[in-house]
Coordinates of C-alpha atoms in Angstrom, one line a residue:
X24 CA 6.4 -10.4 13.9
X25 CA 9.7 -8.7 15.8
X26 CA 11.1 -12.5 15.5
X27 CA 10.5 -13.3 12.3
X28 CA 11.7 -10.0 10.9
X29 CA 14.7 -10.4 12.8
X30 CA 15.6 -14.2 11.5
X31 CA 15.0 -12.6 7.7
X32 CA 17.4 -9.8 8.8
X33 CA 20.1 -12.2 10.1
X34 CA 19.8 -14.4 7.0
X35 CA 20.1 -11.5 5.0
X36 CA 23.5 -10.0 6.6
X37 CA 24.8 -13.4 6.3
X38 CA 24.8 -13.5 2.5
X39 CA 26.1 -10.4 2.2
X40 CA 28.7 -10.7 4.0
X41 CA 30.0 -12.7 1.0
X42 CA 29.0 -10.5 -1.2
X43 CA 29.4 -7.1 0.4
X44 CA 31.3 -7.1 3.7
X45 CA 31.7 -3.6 3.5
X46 CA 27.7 -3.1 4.7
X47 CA 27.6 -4.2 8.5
X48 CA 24.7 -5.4 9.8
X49 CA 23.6 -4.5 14.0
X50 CA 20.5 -4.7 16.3
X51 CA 19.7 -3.1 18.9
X52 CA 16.8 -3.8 21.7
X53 CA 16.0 -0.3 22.3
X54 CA 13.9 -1.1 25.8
X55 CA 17.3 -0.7 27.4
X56 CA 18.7 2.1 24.9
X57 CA 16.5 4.8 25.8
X58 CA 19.1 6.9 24.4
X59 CA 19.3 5.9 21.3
X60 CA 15.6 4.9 20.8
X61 CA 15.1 9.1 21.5
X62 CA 18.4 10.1 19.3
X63 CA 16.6 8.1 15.9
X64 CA 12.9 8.7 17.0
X65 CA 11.7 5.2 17.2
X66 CA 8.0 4.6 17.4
X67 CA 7.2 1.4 16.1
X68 CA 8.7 -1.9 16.3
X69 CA 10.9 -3.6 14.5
X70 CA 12.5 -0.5 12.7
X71 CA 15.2 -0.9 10.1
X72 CA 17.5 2.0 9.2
X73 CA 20.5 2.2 6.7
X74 CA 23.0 4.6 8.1
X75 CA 25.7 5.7 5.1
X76 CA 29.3 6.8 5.0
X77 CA 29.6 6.4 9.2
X78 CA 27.5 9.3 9.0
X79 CA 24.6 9.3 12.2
X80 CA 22.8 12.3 10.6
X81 CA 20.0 11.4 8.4
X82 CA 20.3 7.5 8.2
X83 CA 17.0 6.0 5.2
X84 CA 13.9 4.2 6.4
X85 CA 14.0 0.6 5.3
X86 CA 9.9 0.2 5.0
X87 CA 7.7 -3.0 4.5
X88 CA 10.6 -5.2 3.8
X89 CA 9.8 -8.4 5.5
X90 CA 12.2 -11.1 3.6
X91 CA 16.0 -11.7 3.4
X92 CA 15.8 -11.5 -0.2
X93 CA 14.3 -8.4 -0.6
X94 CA 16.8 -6.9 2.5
X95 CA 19.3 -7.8 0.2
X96 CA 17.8 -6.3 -3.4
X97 CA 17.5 -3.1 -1.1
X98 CA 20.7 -2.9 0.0
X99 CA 22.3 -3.4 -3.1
X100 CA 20.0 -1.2 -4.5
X101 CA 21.0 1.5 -2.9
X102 CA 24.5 0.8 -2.4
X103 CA 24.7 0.1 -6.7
X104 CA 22.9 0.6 -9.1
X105 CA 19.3 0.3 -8.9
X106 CA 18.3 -0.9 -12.4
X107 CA 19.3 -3.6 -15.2
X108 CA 20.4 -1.5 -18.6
X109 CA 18.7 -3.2 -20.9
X110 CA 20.6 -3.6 -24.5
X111 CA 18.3 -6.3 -26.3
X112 CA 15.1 -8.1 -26.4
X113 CA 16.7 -11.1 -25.2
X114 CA 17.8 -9.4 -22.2
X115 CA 13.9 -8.1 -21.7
X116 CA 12.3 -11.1 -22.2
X117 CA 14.5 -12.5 -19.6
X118 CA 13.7 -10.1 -16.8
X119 CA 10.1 -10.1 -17.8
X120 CA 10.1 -14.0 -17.3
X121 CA 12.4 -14.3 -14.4
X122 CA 9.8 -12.9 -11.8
X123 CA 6.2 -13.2 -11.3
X124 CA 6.5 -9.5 -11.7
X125 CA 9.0 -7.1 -13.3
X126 CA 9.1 -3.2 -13.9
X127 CA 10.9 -2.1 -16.9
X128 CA 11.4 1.7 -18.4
X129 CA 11.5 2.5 -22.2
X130 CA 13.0 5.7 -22.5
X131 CA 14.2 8.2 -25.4
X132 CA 17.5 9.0 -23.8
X133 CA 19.3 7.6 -20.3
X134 CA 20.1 11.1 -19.1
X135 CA 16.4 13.3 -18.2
X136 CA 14.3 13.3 -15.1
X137 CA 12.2 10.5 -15.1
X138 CA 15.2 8.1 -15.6
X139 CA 16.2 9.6 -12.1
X140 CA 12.4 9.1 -10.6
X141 CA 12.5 5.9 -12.2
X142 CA 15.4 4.8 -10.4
X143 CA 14.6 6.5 -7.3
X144 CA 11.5 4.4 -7.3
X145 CA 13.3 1.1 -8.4
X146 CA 15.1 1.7 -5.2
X147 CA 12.3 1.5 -3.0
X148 CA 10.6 -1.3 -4.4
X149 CA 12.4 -4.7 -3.8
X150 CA 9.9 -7.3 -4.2
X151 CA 10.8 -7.1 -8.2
X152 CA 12.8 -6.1 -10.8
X153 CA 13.3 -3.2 -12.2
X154 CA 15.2 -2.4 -15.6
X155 CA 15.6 0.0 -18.0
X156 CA 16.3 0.9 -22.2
X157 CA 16.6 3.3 -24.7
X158 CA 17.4 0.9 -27.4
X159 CA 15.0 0.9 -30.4
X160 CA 14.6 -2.2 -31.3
X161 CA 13.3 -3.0 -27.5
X162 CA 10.6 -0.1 -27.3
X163 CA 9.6 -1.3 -31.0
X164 CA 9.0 -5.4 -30.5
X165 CA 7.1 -4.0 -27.2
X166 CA 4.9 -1.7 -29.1
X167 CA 5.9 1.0 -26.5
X168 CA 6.1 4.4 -26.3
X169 CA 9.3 5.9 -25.1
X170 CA 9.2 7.3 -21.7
X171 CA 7.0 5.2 -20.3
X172 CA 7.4 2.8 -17.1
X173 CA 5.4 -0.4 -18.0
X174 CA 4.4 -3.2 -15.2
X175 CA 4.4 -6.7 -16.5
X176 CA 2.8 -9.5 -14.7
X177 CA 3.6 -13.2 -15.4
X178 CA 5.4 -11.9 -18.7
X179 CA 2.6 -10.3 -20.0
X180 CA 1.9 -5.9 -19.7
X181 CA -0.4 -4.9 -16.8
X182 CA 0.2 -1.1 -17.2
X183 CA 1.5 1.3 -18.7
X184 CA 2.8 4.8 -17.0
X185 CA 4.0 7.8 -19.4
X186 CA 6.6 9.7 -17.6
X187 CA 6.5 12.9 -20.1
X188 CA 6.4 15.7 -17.5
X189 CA 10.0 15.8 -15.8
X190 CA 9.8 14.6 -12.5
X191 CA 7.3 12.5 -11.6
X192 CA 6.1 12.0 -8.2
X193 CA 8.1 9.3 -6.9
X194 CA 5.8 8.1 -3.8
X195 CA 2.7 8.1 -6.3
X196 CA 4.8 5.8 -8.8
X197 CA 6.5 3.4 -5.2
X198 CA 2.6 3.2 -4.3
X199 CA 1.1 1.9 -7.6
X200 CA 3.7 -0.2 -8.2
X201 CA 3.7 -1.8 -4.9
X202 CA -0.2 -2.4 -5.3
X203 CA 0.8 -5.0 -7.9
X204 CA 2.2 -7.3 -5.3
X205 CA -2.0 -7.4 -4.4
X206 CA -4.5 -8.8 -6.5
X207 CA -6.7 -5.8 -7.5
X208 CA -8.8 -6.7 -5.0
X209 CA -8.0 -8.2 -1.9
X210 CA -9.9 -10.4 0.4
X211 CA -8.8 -9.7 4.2
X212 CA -7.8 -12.5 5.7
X213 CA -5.2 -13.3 8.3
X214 CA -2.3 -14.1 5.6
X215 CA -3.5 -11.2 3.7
X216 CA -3.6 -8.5 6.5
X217 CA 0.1 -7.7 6.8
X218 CA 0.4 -7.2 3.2
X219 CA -2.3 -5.3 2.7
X220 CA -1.1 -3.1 5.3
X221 CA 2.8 -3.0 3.9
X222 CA 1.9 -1.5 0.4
X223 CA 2.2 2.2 1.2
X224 CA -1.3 3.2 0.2
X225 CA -3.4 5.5 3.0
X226 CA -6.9 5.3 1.7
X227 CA -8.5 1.5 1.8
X228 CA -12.0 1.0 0.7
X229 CA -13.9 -1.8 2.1
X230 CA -16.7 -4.1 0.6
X231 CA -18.3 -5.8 3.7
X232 CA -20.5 -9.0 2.0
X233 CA -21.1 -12.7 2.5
X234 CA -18.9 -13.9 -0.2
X235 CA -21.5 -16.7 -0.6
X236 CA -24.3 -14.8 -1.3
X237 CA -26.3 -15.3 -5.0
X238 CA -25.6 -11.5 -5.6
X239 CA -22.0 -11.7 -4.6
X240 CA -20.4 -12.3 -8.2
X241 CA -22.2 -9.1 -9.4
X242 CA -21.2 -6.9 -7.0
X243 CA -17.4 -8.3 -6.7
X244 CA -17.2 -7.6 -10.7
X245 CA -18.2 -4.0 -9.6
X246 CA -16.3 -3.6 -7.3
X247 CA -13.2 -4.9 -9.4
X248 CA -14.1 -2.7 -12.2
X249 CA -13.9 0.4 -9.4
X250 CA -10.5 -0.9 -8.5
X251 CA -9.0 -1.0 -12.0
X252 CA -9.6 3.1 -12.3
X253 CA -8.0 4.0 -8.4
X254 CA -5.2 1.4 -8.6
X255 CA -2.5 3.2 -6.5
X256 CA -4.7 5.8 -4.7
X257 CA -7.4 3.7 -3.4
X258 CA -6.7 0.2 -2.4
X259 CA -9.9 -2.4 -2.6
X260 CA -10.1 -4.7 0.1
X261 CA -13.1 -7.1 0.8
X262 CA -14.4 -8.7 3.8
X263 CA -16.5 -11.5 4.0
X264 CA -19.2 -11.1 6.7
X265 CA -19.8 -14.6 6.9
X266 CA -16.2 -15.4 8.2
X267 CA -16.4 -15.1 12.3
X268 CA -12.9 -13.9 12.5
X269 CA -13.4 -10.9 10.5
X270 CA -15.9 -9.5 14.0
X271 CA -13.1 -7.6 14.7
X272 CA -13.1 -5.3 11.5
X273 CA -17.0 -5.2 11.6
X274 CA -16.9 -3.9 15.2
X275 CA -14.3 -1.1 14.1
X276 CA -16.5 0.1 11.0
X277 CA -20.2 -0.4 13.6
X278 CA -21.4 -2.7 10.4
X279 CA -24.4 -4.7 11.3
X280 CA -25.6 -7.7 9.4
X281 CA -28.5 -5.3 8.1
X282 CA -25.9 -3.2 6.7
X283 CA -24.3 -5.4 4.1
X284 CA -23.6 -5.4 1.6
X285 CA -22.0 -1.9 3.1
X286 CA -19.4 0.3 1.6
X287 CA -16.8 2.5 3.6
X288 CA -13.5 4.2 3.1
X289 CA -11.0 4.3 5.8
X290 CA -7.8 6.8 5.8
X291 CA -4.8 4.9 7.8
X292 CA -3.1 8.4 8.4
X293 CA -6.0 10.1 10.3
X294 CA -9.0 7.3 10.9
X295 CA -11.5 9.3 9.4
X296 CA -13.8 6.7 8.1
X297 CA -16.3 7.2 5.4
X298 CA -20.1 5.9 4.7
X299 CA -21.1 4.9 0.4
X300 CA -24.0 7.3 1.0
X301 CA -25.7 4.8 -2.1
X302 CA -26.9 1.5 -1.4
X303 CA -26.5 0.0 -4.2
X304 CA -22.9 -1.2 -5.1
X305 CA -23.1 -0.5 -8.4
X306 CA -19.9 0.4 -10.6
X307 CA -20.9 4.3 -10.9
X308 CA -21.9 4.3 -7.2
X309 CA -18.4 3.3 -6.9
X310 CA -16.7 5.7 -9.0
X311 CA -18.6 8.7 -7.4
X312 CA -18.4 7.8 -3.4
X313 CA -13.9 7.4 -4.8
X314 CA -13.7 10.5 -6.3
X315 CA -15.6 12.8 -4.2
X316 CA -13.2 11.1 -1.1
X317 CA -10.2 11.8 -3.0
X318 CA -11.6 15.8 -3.7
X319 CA -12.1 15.9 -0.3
X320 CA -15.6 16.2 -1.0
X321 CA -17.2 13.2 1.4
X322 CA -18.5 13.6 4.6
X323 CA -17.0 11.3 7.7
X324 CA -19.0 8.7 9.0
X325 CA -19.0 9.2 12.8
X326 CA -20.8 6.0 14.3
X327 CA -23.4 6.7 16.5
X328 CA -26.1 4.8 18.7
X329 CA -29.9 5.8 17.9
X330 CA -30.6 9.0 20.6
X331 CA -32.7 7.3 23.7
X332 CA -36.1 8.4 23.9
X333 CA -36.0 9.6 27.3
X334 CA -32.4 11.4 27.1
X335 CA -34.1 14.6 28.2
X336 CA -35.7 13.3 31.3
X337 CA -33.1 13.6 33.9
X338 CA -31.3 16.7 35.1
X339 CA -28.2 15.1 33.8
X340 CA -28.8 14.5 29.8
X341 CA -27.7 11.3 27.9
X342 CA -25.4 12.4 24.7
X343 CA -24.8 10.3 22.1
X344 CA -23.1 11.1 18.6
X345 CA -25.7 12.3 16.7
X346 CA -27.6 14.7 19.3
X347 CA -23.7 16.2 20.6
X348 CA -23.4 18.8 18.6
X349 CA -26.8 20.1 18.2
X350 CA -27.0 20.1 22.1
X351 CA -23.6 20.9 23.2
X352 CA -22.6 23.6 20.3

């Protein structure tokens, strides 16, 4: 909420102020700024923006940063530098272990394109940290390839990224990284939703089951496996039908209990929401309704009530979706 994003944000520009008095912290309730609130285009609420060098032109997004700590990592971040130079394995191991997760980049040399990607990500990406090394002896005890951006999770490698063509595309590498604050698949709940809806990723695919179903621990192992190939492009959510305060989400998809288990995509940008055209959740079923979304290959699923029998009847005619466009066009 407004409040408790603001209470993170005061905390936040009260340690700095230690730290960095330089970087001022303000608020502003725009309901009586209209001004303003048209000057920096602000739709949703709260907004944070980092304006640099008293310069009103062009000030960053802050995005998804809900804590005090992480205010503070992004501020430093892009008021320093945005990575740890890593020299040793010592110094690895630490960062690896400090976190629950931690990001670190084995390079060839310190000076090439994805270094800069690499740190232009590491600046968007707070909730963990990010370093970076060219020294030998680290990229050997790791077993690494140079040039490579590797995720580690509870001190152990979760994945690996080679960065060999130039410049990466940094909002591809700020997504999948940010999907690893997520399990790979994530139940929606009410602690859950606001997280899920934080990592920067447009296209969500949902499993609609009862979670205490005999089949259930088949499918969800399906549906895992799915997950492990789209991490980053496609983020996995699951609903369980048998929780009454998930009605909401089954009102906005039109699932029915005879649906389920049911499949759909849903693109955050534009709505569009897409039907599994397979009923079986199957692992290649999977795969195939993913890829041809992501090729732009699947058709939208427009909800629609069964036509009435006696639409016809009357001088005036009773549309629904699926007889509109066969009458009307």
């Amino acid at each position: 909420s407004s409040q408790n994003l603001s209470e993170e944000f005061a905390e936040a520009a009260r340690q700095l102020k230690k730290e960095a008095p330089r970087i001022q912290f303000g608020k502003i309730d725009v309901t009586h700024q209209h001004d303003l609130r048209k000057e920096f285009k602000i739709q949703a609420f709260p907004t944070v923006k980092f304006f640099v060098n008293g310069s009103r032109e062009d000030p960053i997004d802050c995005k998804g940063v809900r804590k005090a700590s992480a205010f503070i990592t992004w501020v430093k971040r892009r008021t320093g530098p945005s990575t740890v130079l890593i020299n040793s394995t010592d110094q690895a191991e630490a960062i690896i272990k400090a976190d629950d997760l931690a990001v670190i980049g084995f390079f060839r040399e310190l000076h090439n394109d994805s270094v800069e990607v690499f740190c232009e990500t590491a600046r968007d990406v707070p909730e963990m940290p990010f370093g970076m090394t060219a020294s030998e002896d680290v990229c050997t005890n790791y077993g690494i390839q140079r040039n490579s951006l590797v995720v580690f999770k509870k001190g152990k490698p979760v994945h690996n990224e080679v960065l060999e063509d130039g410049r990466q595309n940094k909002l591809g590498l700020t997504r999948l990284i940010k999907t690893f604050t997520l399990d790979l698949v994530t139940e929606y709940n009410i602690e859950t939703s606001v997280k899920i809806f934080d990592v920067p990723v447009e296209n969500h695919i949902l499993l609609f089951t009862p979670m205490n179903s005999e089949t259930f621990s088949e499918i969800y192992e399906n549906y895992k496996s799915a997950a492990a190939e789209f991490r980053g492009k496609i983020l996995f959510v699951l609903v369980d039908t048998e929780e009454a305060r998930n009605g909401r989400v089954f009102e906005y998809f039109r699932v029915r209990d005879i649906d389920v288990p049911a499949v759909r995509i849903l693109n955050l940008t534009s709505d569009a929401r897409y039907k599994m055209p397979a009923d079986e959740v199957t692992v290649e079923n999977l795969k195939a309704f993913c890829q041809s979304y992501l090729s732009g290959k699947a058709k939208q699923h427009l909800s629609s009530e069964e036509i009435p029998e006696d639409w016809d009847k009357m001088p005036v005619k009773v549309l629904v979706g699926k007889n509109f466009n066969s009458i009307i066009f």
